[in-house]
Coordinates of C-alpha atoms in Angstrom, one line a residue:
M5 CA 129.1 119.5 10.2
A6 CA 128.5 117.7 13.5
A7 CA 125.4 118.7 15.4
P8 CA 126.1 120.6 18.7
T9 CA 125.8 118.8 22.0
L10 CA 123.0 120.3 24.2
I11 CA 123.5 118.4 27.4
T12 CA 126.0 115.8 28.7
L13 CA 125.5 113.7 31.9
S14 CA 128.6 112.0 33.3
G15 CA 128.5 109.5 36.1
V16 CA 125.2 110.9 37.4
Q17 CA 123.7 109.4 40.6
L18 CA 120.2 109.8 42.0
A19 CA 118.6 107.7 44.7
Y20 CA 115.5 107.9 46.9
G21 CA 116.2 105.9 50.0
H22 CA 118.1 102.8 49.1
H23 CA 116.7 102.6 45.6
P24 CA 119.1 104.1 43.0
L25 CA 117.2 105.6 40.0
L26 CA 120.4 106.7 38.3
D27 CA 123.6 104.7 38.9
H28 CA 126.6 106.5 37.4
A29 CA 124.5 107.2 34.3
D30 CA 126.0 108.7 31.2
F31 CA 123.8 110.5 28.7
T32 CA 124.4 112.9 25.8
I33 CA 121.7 114.9 23.9
Q34 CA 122.5 116.4 20.5
S35 CA 120.7 119.1 18.5
G36 CA 118.0 117.7 16.2
E37 CA 117.4 114.4 18.1
R38 CA 114.0 113.0 18.9
I39 CA 114.7 110.6 21.8
G40 CA 112.1 108.1 23.1
L41 CA 112.8 107.6 26.8
I42 CA 111.4 104.2 28.0
G43 CA 111.6 102.1 31.1
R44 CA 109.4 100.5 33.7
N45 CA 107.1 102.4 36.0
G46 CA 109.1 103.7 38.8
A47 CA 112.5 103.4 36.9
G48 CA 113.1 107.1 37.3
K49 CA 112.2 108.5 33.8
S50 CA 110.3 111.5 35.1
S51 CA 113.2 112.1 37.7
L52 CA 115.6 112.2 34.8
L53 CA 113.6 114.9 33.0
K54 CA 113.7 116.9 36.2
I55 CA 117.5 116.6 36.3
L56 CA 117.7 117.7 32.7
D57 CA 115.6 120.8 33.2
G58 CA 117.2 121.7 36.5
R59 CA 114.2 121.1 38.8
T60 CA 116.2 118.3 40.6
L61 CA 119.9 118.2 41.5
P62 CA 121.6 114.8 41.2
D63 CA 123.3 113.3 44.3
D64 CA 126.6 113.1 42.4
G65 CA 128.0 113.3 38.9
E66 CA 128.5 116.1 36.4
I67 CA 125.9 117.9 34.1
M68 CA 127.2 120.1 31.3
R69 CA 124.7 122.3 29.3
S70 CA 125.4 124.4 26.3
G71 CA 125.4 128.2 26.9
G72 CA 122.0 129.8 26.7
L73 CA 120.2 126.5 26.5
K74 CA 116.5 126.9 26.6
I75 CA 114.4 124.0 27.8
A76 CA 110.6 123.6 27.9
T77 CA 108.8 120.8 29.8
V78 CA 105.2 119.5 29.5
E79 CA 104.4 117.2 32.4
Q80 CA 101.8 114.4 32.6
E81 CA 99.3 116.6 34.3
P82 CA 100.3 120.2 33.3
E83 CA 99.7 123.0 35.8
L84 CA 97.7 125.8 34.3
D85 CA 96.2 128.8 35.9
A86 CA 92.5 127.8 36.0
E87 CA 91.3 131.5 35.9
S88 CA 93.4 132.5 32.9
T89 CA 92.3 132.4 29.3
V90 CA 93.9 130.2 26.6
L91 CA 95.6 133.2 25.0
D92 CA 96.9 134.5 28.4
A93 CA 98.3 130.9 29.2
L94 CA 100.3 131.0 25.9
C95 CA 101.5 134.5 26.1
G96 CA 102.7 134.6 29.7
D97 CA 104.6 137.6 30.9
Y98 CA 106.0 138.5 27.5
A99 CA 106.3 142.1 28.5
E100 CA 108.7 141.3 31.3
T101 CA 110.8 139.1 29.1
E102 CA 110.5 141.6 26.2
D103 CA 109.6 138.8 23.9
W104 CA 107.3 141.0 21.7
Q105 CA 106.9 138.3 19.1
R106 CA 105.3 135.9 21.6
P107 CA 101.7 137.0 21.1
A108 CA 102.0 136.4 17.4
R109 CA 103.4 132.9 17.9
A110 CA 100.6 132.2 20.5
N111 CA 97.9 133.3 18.1
A112 CA 99.3 131.2 15.3
L113 CA 99.4 128.1 17.5
I114 CA 95.8 128.8 18.8
E115 CA 94.6 128.9 15.2
Q116 CA 96.6 125.8 14.2
L117 CA 95.0 123.9 17.2
N118 CA 91.6 125.3 16.7
L119 CA 91.5 126.6 20.3
A120 CA 89.2 129.3 21.6
P121 CA 91.6 132.1 22.7
D122 CA 89.1 133.6 25.3
A123 CA 88.1 130.2 26.8
L124 CA 88.9 129.8 30.4
I125 CA 91.3 127.0 31.4
E126 CA 88.9 126.0 34.2
G127 CA 86.3 124.8 31.8
L128 CA 88.6 122.8 29.4
S129 CA 88.6 119.1 29.0
G130 CA 91.8 117.1 29.8
G131 CA 92.7 116.7 26.2
T132 CA 92.3 120.4 25.4
R133 CA 94.4 121.3 28.5
K134 CA 97.1 119.0 27.2
R135 CA 97.0 120.9 23.9
V136 CA 97.2 124.2 25.6
A137 CA 100.3 123.1 27.6
L138 CA 102.0 121.8 24.5
A139 CA 101.3 125.0 22.7
R140 CA 102.6 127.0 25.6
A141 CA 105.9 125.0 25.5
L142 CA 106.2 125.5 21.8
A143 CA 105.6 129.3 22.1
D144 CA 108.8 129.3 24.2
E145 CA 110.8 128.3 21.1
P146 CA 113.0 125.9 23.2
D147 CA 116.2 124.2 22.1
L148 CA 115.1 121.1 24.0
L149 CA 111.5 120.0 24.6
L150 CA 110.8 117.5 27.4
L151 CA 107.4 115.6 27.1
D152 CA 106.2 113.3 29.9
E153 CA 103.3 111.1 28.5
P154 CA 102.2 113.7 26.0
T155 CA 99.6 111.4 24.3
N156 CA 97.6 110.9 27.6
H157 CA 94.1 112.6 27.1
L158 CA 94.7 113.2 23.4
D159 CA 92.4 111.7 20.8
F160 CA 93.6 110.3 17.5
V161 CA 93.5 113.7 15.8
G162 CA 95.5 115.2 18.6
I163 CA 98.0 112.4 18.5
A164 CA 98.3 112.8 14.7
W165 CA 98.8 116.5 15.1
L166 CA 101.5 116.0 17.7
E167 CA 103.3 113.4 15.6
G168 CA 103.5 115.8 12.6
L169 CA 104.6 118.6 14.8
L170 CA 107.5 116.7 16.3
Q171 CA 108.6 115.3 13.0
T172 CA 109.1 118.8 11.7
A173 CA 110.2 120.4 15.0
R174 CA 113.5 122.4 15.0
C175 CA 114.2 121.7 18.6
S176 CA 115.5 118.4 20.1
V177 CA 112.8 116.4 21.9
I178 CA 112.8 113.8 24.7
I179 CA 109.5 111.9 25.0
I180 CA 108.4 109.6 27.8
T181 CA 105.5 107.6 26.4
H182 CA 103.9 104.1 26.5
D183 CA 102.5 104.7 22.9
R184 CA 104.5 102.3 20.8
R185 CA 103.0 103.5 17.5
F186 CA 103.8 107.1 18.5
L187 CA 107.5 106.1 19.2
D188 CA 107.7 104.3 15.8
A189 CA 106.5 107.5 14.1
V190 CA 108.6 110.1 15.9
A191 CA 111.7 108.7 17.6
T192 CA 115.2 108.7 16.0
R193 CA 116.7 107.1 19.0
I194 CA 115.4 105.0 21.9
V195 CA 117.0 105.4 25.3
E196 CA 116.1 102.8 28.0
L197 CA 116.4 103.5 31.7
D198 CA 117.0 100.0 33.2
R199 CA 118.2 99.5 36.8
G200 CA 119.9 102.9 37.0
K201 CA 121.7 102.7 33.7
L202 CA 120.8 104.4 30.4
Y203 CA 121.1 102.3 27.2
S204 CA 121.0 103.9 23.8
F205 CA 119.6 102.3 20.7
P206 CA 119.4 104.0 17.2
G207 CA 116.1 103.9 15.4
N208 CA 112.5 103.6 16.6
F209 CA 110.7 101.4 19.0
S210 CA 110.2 98.4 16.7
Q211 CA 113.9 98.3 16.0
W212 CA 114.6 98.6 19.7
Q213 CA 112.4 95.7 20.6
Q214 CA 114.5 93.3 18.5
R215 CA 117.8 94.7 19.8
K216 CA 116.6 94.6 23.4
A217 CA 115.6 90.9 23.2
E218 CA 119.1 90.1 21.9
A219 CA 120.7 92.2 24.8
L220 CA 118.6 90.5 27.5
E221 CA 119.6 87.1 26.2
A222 CA 123.3 88.0 26.1
E223 CA 123.0 89.3 29.7
K224 CA 121.3 86.1 30.8
Q225 CA 124.1 84.0 29.3
Q226 CA 126.7 86.2 30.8
N227 CA 125.2 86.0 34.2
A228 CA 124.9 82.2 33.9
K229 CA 128.6 81.9 33.1
F230 CA 129.6 84.1 36.0
D231 CA 127.3 82.2 38.5
K232 CA 128.8 78.9 37.3
F233 CA 132.4 80.1 37.8
L234 CA 131.5 81.5 41.1
A235 CA 130.0 78.3 42.3
Q236 CA 133.1 76.4 41.2
E237 CA 135.3 78.8 43.2
E238 CA 133.0 78.4 46.3
V239 CA 133.5 74.6 46.0
W240 CA 137.3 75.0 45.9
I241 CA 137.4 77.2 49.0
R242 CA 135.4 74.7 51.0
K243 CA 137.8 71.8 50.3
G244 CA 139.6 70.0 53.1
V245 CA 142.4 71.2 55.4
E246 CA 145.2 70.2 53.0
A247 CA 143.6 72.3 50.2
R248 CA 143.2 75.2 52.4
R249 CA 146.9 75.1 53.5
T250 CA 148.1 75.2 49.9
R251 CA 145.5 77.5 48.5
N252 CA 146.5 80.4 46.3
E253 CA 146.1 83.7 48.2
G254 CA 145.5 85.5 44.9
R255 CA 142.7 83.1 44.0
V256 CA 141.1 83.8 47.4
R257 CA 141.2 87.5 46.8
R258 CA 139.7 86.9 43.3
L259 CA 136.9 84.9 45.0
E260 CA 136.2 87.7 47.4
Q261 CA 135.9 90.1 44.5
L262 CA 133.5 87.7 42.7
R263 CA 131.3 87.6 45.7
R264 CA 131.3 91.5 45.9
E265 CA 130.3 91.6 42.2
R266 CA 127.5 89.1 42.6
A267 CA 126.1 91.0 45.6
A268 CA 126.2 94.3 43.7
R269 CA 124.4 92.9 40.7
R270 CA 121.0 94.5 40.3
E271 CA 118.7 91.8 39.1
R272 CA 116.0 92.8 36.6
Q273 CA 112.7 93.2 38.4
G274 CA 110.2 90.5 37.7
N275 CA 107.2 91.0 35.3
V276 CA 103.8 91.8 36.5
S277 CA 101.9 88.5 36.8
L278 CA 98.4 88.9 35.4
A279 CA 95.6 86.5 35.9
I280 CA 91.8 87.1 36.0
A281 CA 89.3 85.6 38.4
E282 CA 86.8 84.2 35.9
G283 CA 83.2 84.5 36.8
R284 CA 80.2 82.4 36.0
R285 CA 79.8 82.1 32.2
S286 CA 77.5 84.7 30.8
G287 CA 74.7 83.9 28.4
K288 CA 75.5 83.9 24.6
L289 CA 73.9 87.3 24.3
V290 CA 75.6 90.2 26.3
A291 CA 73.6 93.2 25.0
E292 CA 71.4 94.1 22.1
L293 CA 70.8 97.7 21.2
Q294 CA 67.9 98.6 18.8
H295 CA 67.6 102.0 17.2
V296 CA 69.2 103.7 20.3
S297 CA 69.5 107.5 20.4
H298 CA 70.7 109.7 23.1
R299 CA 71.0 113.4 23.5
F300 CA 72.1 116.0 26.2
G301 CA 69.9 119.0 25.7
E302 CA 70.0 119.8 22.0
R303 CA 73.2 117.9 21.3
V304 CA 72.7 114.4 19.8
I305 CA 75.4 112.0 21.1
I306 CA 74.0 108.8 19.6
R307 CA 71.6 108.7 16.6
D308 CA 69.7 105.6 15.7
F309 CA 72.4 103.0 16.6
S310 CA 71.7 99.3 16.6
T311 CA 74.2 96.5 17.5
V312 CA 74.4 93.0 19.0
I313 CA 77.2 92.1 21.4
M314 CA 77.9 88.4 21.9
R315 CA 79.9 86.5 24.5
K316 CA 83.7 86.6 23.7
D317 CA 83.4 89.6 21.5
R318 CA 86.3 92.1 21.8
I319 CA 85.0 95.5 20.8
G320 CA 86.9 98.7 20.6
L321 CA 85.1 102.0 20.8
I322 CA 86.9 104.9 19.1
G323 CA 86.3 108.6 18.4
P324 CA 87.4 112.1 19.3
N325 CA 87.3 113.3 22.9
G326 CA 83.7 114.3 23.8
S327 CA 82.1 112.2 21.1
G328 CA 80.3 110.0 23.6
K329 CA 82.3 106.8 23.9
T330 CA 81.8 106.5 27.7
T331 CA 78.0 107.4 27.3
L332 CA 77.6 104.6 24.7
L333 CA 79.4 102.2 27.1
K334 CA 77.0 103.0 29.9
I335 CA 74.0 102.5 27.7
M336 CA 75.4 99.1 26.5
L337 CA 75.8 98.0 30.1
G338 CA 72.3 99.2 31.2
K339 CA 73.8 101.9 33.5
L340 CA 72.2 104.7 31.5
P341 CA 68.7 104.6 29.8
P342 CA 68.8 106.0 26.3
T343 CA 66.6 108.9 25.2
S344 CA 64.9 106.5 22.7
G345 CA 65.3 102.9 21.5
T346 CA 65.7 99.7 23.5
V347 CA 68.5 97.9 25.2
R348 CA 68.3 94.2 26.1
L349 CA 70.9 92.7 28.4
G350 CA 72.0 89.1 28.5
V351 CA 71.8 86.9 31.7
N352 CA 74.5 86.3 34.3
L353 CA 76.5 89.4 33.5
T354 CA 79.3 90.2 36.0
V355 CA 81.2 93.3 34.9
G356 CA 84.6 94.5 35.8
Y357 CA 85.2 98.2 35.1
F358 CA 88.5 100.0 34.6
D359 CA 87.9 103.7 35.0
Q360 CA 90.3 106.1 33.3
M361 CA 90.0 108.6 36.1
R362 CA 90.7 105.9 38.8
A363 CA 87.6 107.3 40.6
Q364 CA 86.8 103.9 42.2
L365 CA 89.9 104.1 44.4
N366 CA 89.6 105.3 48.1
E367 CA 92.5 107.6 48.6
N368 CA 92.8 106.8 52.3
A369 CA 92.4 103.0 52.0
T370 CA 95.5 100.8 52.1
L371 CA 96.6 98.8 49.1
A372 CA 95.6 95.5 50.9
D373 CA 92.1 96.8 51.8
T374 CA 91.6 98.1 48.2
I375 CA 92.2 94.6 46.8
N376 CA 89.9 92.7 49.2
P377 CA 88.4 94.5 52.2
G378 CA 88.2 92.5 55.3
S379 CA 90.0 89.4 53.9
E380 CA 93.6 88.4 53.6
W381 CA 92.9 86.0 50.7
V382 CA 92.1 86.4 47.0
E383 CA 90.5 83.6 44.9
I384 CA 92.0 83.6 41.3
G385 CA 90.3 80.7 39.4
N386 CA 91.1 77.6 41.4
Q387 CA 94.0 79.2 43.2
R388 CA 93.8 80.9 46.6
K389 CA 96.5 83.6 47.2
H390 CA 97.4 85.7 50.2
V391 CA 96.8 89.4 49.4
M392 CA 100.5 90.1 50.1
S393 CA 101.5 87.6 47.4
Y394 CA 98.8 88.9 45.1
L395 CA 100.1 92.4 45.5
E396 CA 103.6 91.2 44.7
D397 CA 102.3 89.8 41.3
F398 CA 101.6 93.5 40.5
L399 CA 105.0 94.6 41.7
F400 CA 103.9 95.9 45.1
P401 CA 106.4 94.7 47.8
P402 CA 104.8 93.5 51.0
A403 CA 106.2 96.5 52.8
R404 CA 103.9 98.8 50.8
A405 CA 100.7 96.7 51.4
Q406 CA 99.7 99.0 54.2
S407 CA 100.5 102.2 52.4
P408 CA 97.6 104.5 51.5
V409 CA 96.4 104.8 47.9
H410 CA 97.2 108.6 47.8
S411 CA 100.9 107.7 48.0
L412 CA 100.9 105.9 44.7
S413 CA 102.2 107.3 41.4
G414 CA 100.0 107.2 38.2
G415 CA 101.5 104.0 37.0
E416 CA 101.1 102.3 40.4
R417 CA 97.5 103.5 40.6
A418 CA 96.8 101.9 37.2
R419 CA 98.3 98.6 38.3
L420 CA 96.3 98.7 41.5
V421 CA 93.0 99.2 39.6
L422 CA 93.9 96.2 37.4
A423 CA 94.8 94.2 40.5
R424 CA 91.4 95.1 42.1
M425 CA 89.4 94.4 38.9
F426 CA 91.1 91.0 38.2
A427 CA 90.6 89.8 41.8
R428 CA 86.8 89.8 41.3
P429 CA 85.1 87.2 39.2
T430 CA 83.9 88.7 35.9
N431 CA 82.7 87.6 32.5
V432 CA 82.6 91.2 31.0
L433 CA 85.6 93.5 31.2
V434 CA 85.1 97.2 30.4
L435 CA 88.4 99.1 30.0
D436 CA 88.1 102.9 29.7
E437 CA 91.6 104.2 28.5
P438 CA 93.5 101.4 30.4
T439 CA 96.9 102.2 28.7
N440 CA 97.4 105.6 30.4
D441 CA 100.3 105.4 32.9
L442 CA 101.1 101.7 32.3
D443 CA 104.6 100.9 31.1
I444 CA 105.1 99.1 27.9
E445 CA 106.0 95.6 29.3
T446 CA 102.7 95.7 31.4
L447 CA 100.8 96.7 28.4
E448 CA 102.1 93.8 26.4
L449 CA 101.2 91.4 29.2
L450 CA 97.7 92.9 29.4
E451 CA 97.3 92.4 25.7
E452 CA 98.1 88.7 26.1
L453 CA 95.7 88.3 28.9
L454 CA 92.8 90.0 27.1
Q455 CA 93.5 87.8 24.0
D456 CA 93.0 84.7 26.2
Y457 CA 90.1 86.0 28.3
P458 CA 87.0 83.8 27.8
G459 CA 84.6 86.6 28.5
T460 CA 83.6 89.8 26.6
V461 CA 85.9 92.8 26.4
L462 CA 84.7 96.4 25.7
L463 CA 87.6 98.7 25.2
V464 CA 87.9 102.5 24.9
S465 CA 91.4 103.5 23.9
H466 CA 93.5 105.9 21.8
D467 CA 96.4 103.5 21.8
R468 CA 96.4 102.3 18.2
E469 CA 98.8 99.4 18.8
F470 CA 96.8 98.2 21.8
L471 CA 93.5 98.3 19.8
D472 CA 95.1 96.4 16.9
N473 CA 96.4 93.7 19.3
V474 CA 93.3 93.2 21.3
V475 CA 90.0 94.0 19.5
T476 CA 88.3 92.0 16.7
Q477 CA 85.5 94.5 16.1
T478 CA 85.4 98.4 16.2
I479 CA 82.5 100.8 16.8
A480 CA 83.6 104.2 15.6
F481 CA 82.1 107.7 15.8
E482 CA 81.3 109.1 12.4
G483 CA 80.0 112.5 13.2
D484 CA 76.5 114.0 13.9
G485 CA 75.8 111.3 16.5
R486 CA 76.3 108.4 14.0
W487 CA 78.3 105.3 14.9
G488 CA 79.5 102.6 12.5
E489 CA 80.6 99.0 13.0
Y490 CA 83.8 97.6 11.4
V491 CA 85.5 94.2 11.5
G492 CA 89.0 94.3 13.0
G493 CA 91.1 96.9 14.9
Y494 CA 92.3 100.4 14.3
D495 CA 94.2 99.8 11.1
E496 CA 91.2 97.8 9.6
W497 CA 88.9 100.7 10.5
L498 CA 91.1 103.2 8.8
A499 CA 91.0 101.1 5.7
Q500 CA 87.2 100.6 5.7
R501 CA 85.9 103.9 7.1
P502 CA 84.1 106.6 5.0
A503 CA 86.5 109.1 3.6
A504 CA 85.3 112.2 5.5
Q505 CA 85.0 111.9 9.3
G506 CA 87.1 114.8 10.5
L507 CA 90.2 112.6 10.8
E508 CA 91.8 113.4 7.4
S509 CA 95.2 113.9 9.1
E510 CA 95.4 110.2 10.0
K511 CA 96.8 107.6 7.6
P512 CA 96.8 103.8 7.9
R513 CA 100.0 102.3 9.4
K514 CA 102.5 101.0 6.9
K515 CA 105.1 98.5 7.6
E516 CA 107.6 100.2 5.3
A517 CA 108.3 103.9 4.8
A518 CA 105.6 105.7 2.8
A519 CA 106.6 105.8 -0.8
P520 CA 106.0 108.8 -3.1
A521 CA 103.0 108.3 -5.2
R522 CA 103.8 107.4 -8.8
P523 CA 101.7 108.5 -11.7
K524 CA 99.6 105.9 -13.4
A525 CA 100.6 105.2 -17.0
A526 CA 97.9 106.0 -19.6
K527 CA 98.3 102.5 -21.0
A528 CA 100.6 99.5 -20.4
S529 CA 103.8 99.5 -22.4
R530 CA 106.3 96.7 -23.0
I531 CA 109.4 96.8 -20.8
T532 CA 112.6 97.7 -22.7
S533 CA 115.8 95.7 -22.6
W534 CA 117.7 98.3 -20.6
E535 CA 114.8 98.4 -18.1
L536 CA 115.1 94.6 -17.7
R537 CA 118.9 95.0 -17.0
E538 CA 118.0 97.7 -14.4
L539 CA 115.4 95.5 -12.9
D540 CA 118.0 92.6 -12.6
E541 CA 120.5 94.9 -10.9
L542 CA 118.1 96.5 -8.4
P543 CA 118.2 93.7 -5.7
D544 CA 122.0 93.9 -5.5
R545 CA 121.9 97.7 -5.2
I546 CA 119.3 97.4 -2.4
A547 CA 121.3 94.7 -0.6
A548 CA 124.4 96.8 -0.7
L549 CA 122.6 99.8 0.9
E550 CA 121.0 97.5 3.5
R551 CA 124.5 96.1 4.4
E552 CA 125.8 99.7 4.9
Q553 CA 122.7 100.5 6.9
A554 CA 123.3 97.6 9.2
A555 CA 126.9 98.5 9.7
L556 CA 126.0 102.1 10.6
A557 CA 123.3 100.9 13.0
A558 CA 125.8 98.7 14.7
R559 CA 128.1 101.7 15.0
L560 CA 125.4 103.8 16.6
A561 CA 124.6 101.0 19.1
D562 CA 128.0 101.5 20.6
G563 CA 127.3 103.5 23.8
D564 CA 130.9 104.9 23.9
L565 CA 130.3 106.6 20.5
Y566 CA 128.1 109.3 22.1
R567 CA 130.7 110.1 24.7
E568 CA 133.9 109.7 22.8
A569 CA 133.0 110.9 19.3
P570 CA 129.7 112.8 19.5
G571 CA 130.5 114.6 16.2
E572 CA 130.4 111.3 14.3
V573 CA 126.9 110.6 15.5
E574 CA 125.3 113.3 13.4
A575 CA 127.3 112.2 10.3
I576 CA 126.1 108.6 10.8
N577 CA 122.5 109.7 11.3
S578 CA 122.7 111.9 8.2
R579 CA 124.0 109.0 6.1
M580 CA 121.3 106.7 7.6
H581 CA 118.6 109.2 6.5
E582 CA 120.2 109.3 3.0
I583 CA 120.1 105.5 2.8
E584 CA 116.4 105.5 3.8
Q585 CA 115.6 107.9 1.0
Q586 CA 117.6 105.9 -1.5
L587 CA 116.0 102.6 -0.5
E588 CA 112.6 104.3 -0.7
V589 CA 113.3 105.4 -4.3
L590 CA 114.7 102.0 -5.3
F591 CA 111.8 100.1 -3.9
V592 CA 109.3 102.3 -5.8
R593 CA 111.4 101.9 -9.0
W594 CA 111.5 98.1 -8.5
E595 CA 107.8 97.9 -8.1
A596 CA 107.2 100.1 -11.1
L597 CA 109.5 98.0 -13.3
E598 CA 107.9 94.8 -12.0
D599 CA 104.4 96.2 -12.8
K600 CA 105.6 97.3 -16.3
R601 CA 107.1 93.8 -17.0
N602 CA 103.9 92.1 -15.9
D603 CA 101.5 94.5 -17.6
G604 CA 103.4 94.6 -20.8
A605 CA 103.5 90.8 -21.2
A606 CA 101.3 89.4 -24.0
P607 CA 98.3 87.4 -22.8
G608 CA 99.4 83.8 -22.2
A609 CA 103.1 84.7 -22.3
T610 CA 105.4 83.3 -19.7
I611 CA 107.3 85.9 -17.6
S612 CA 110.6 84.7 -16.2

């Protein structure tokens, strides 16, 4: 049975000024889908959510919603009554709506999230506020849940909880997030908002990346062919008098149409151009901590921690919200004296700091003055750039150079902080939650820049993919003020860490789907002849399923399918799920038979 359609957008248009965010966009949401909505900062993703939940009306186009559709939205910075308690925030005016079951749902969510029901919203951390907002939305029991950057302010435990919750949610979900690992775990479909159009891709983020690269290459080739043909026609129209006398009027009209099409083409916006003004080389030693401890009152934040940070180290600091990561950073940099222990700093340290709260920004300053007050020029390495050109590298057009900081969106603020930090010579970069509000393309460029940076990087982040791609060493909170050091990034830490650290809900990332555990045999036994035949047949059976899977994925990639045959989408998704399960079982069986064949072979025997 086909899944019901919740919302259909047909030819929807939305523009602010001359910039179209939605340009005759089509979009269909079905029951049971988990859609990752991606696109560049400023593309209009949050505006699309506002259209879906009715907060904003489109300029044109048609929106059809199923009868009685219930939508709940959790924004990037949720608005909660500061004077209410957690329980009151979740219960709302249930008496007025006669939803007498809501207090029971609210209490169950409070217990599940380990929240204090009587705690005032005013005193909660950003991460706890985000949990309360998510719980309030879930207490609504919506048909469609809209989440705008839900992982911002959440720690690893919170992110793992949210992943598990969404994977088992009964409602459909649309998620705007920069967290690639989160999208891989949760999304069943990726929808990209690009230059006013919505493009749908079945599967998770990793699958989208490959298809997107292919689509961009195809678009590039098509545009090149078009431009070549237009150039040829322009040459023809400019020929001599005789050619103009005998020219084909139909060909002239076609040329005029080609010119209109070329003028209407919306070129893909350029990438952020990242480069760092490198400072004087620091000494080999950056910082040495010996038996450092720190406490706030009776609470021990750091207990007897020692480490040595050398030039070119890339260190990630990880731990739950409130564990003391920022405090440890300040001690490492000599900004905060520890309660006990010693800190020795290296020489010639020039530190660039990226603050997760963007507190270093003057709200009333212009963008140009924020980059380099009192000067129109920026020195980046051996290159001297005008501040206007430098701002363009971070996707700020010259017309906005004199705009005040308070007019910027969250993503634009993050880009401005990066621009300001990179314009100053540094040999130590300290990044405190740099991934919040940045789009995925900028994140990937930042990763490349940090990989090539000749100085030292200290990174606090809950973005697991970003950590894995940047850091070579991890310092992790292990409870009771204790911190441990590990080689590698997030996945390596998961593999090496002690078993019990209060993060039992997390599992190491696996490239393939998690396979069911198989019982260990009491002793090795020789493989039978029929099991050998089965082993020989398994690759063909797997290949057949993978061919069917590829064909179904190609069918789902057809954007017309969601508009013309929405009932078929659910059937295809259902079959794709069946294939995934069958492949999972076959791969496990293949591994088991291979192990049995190898384990059962006599010593010295040749296995063919």
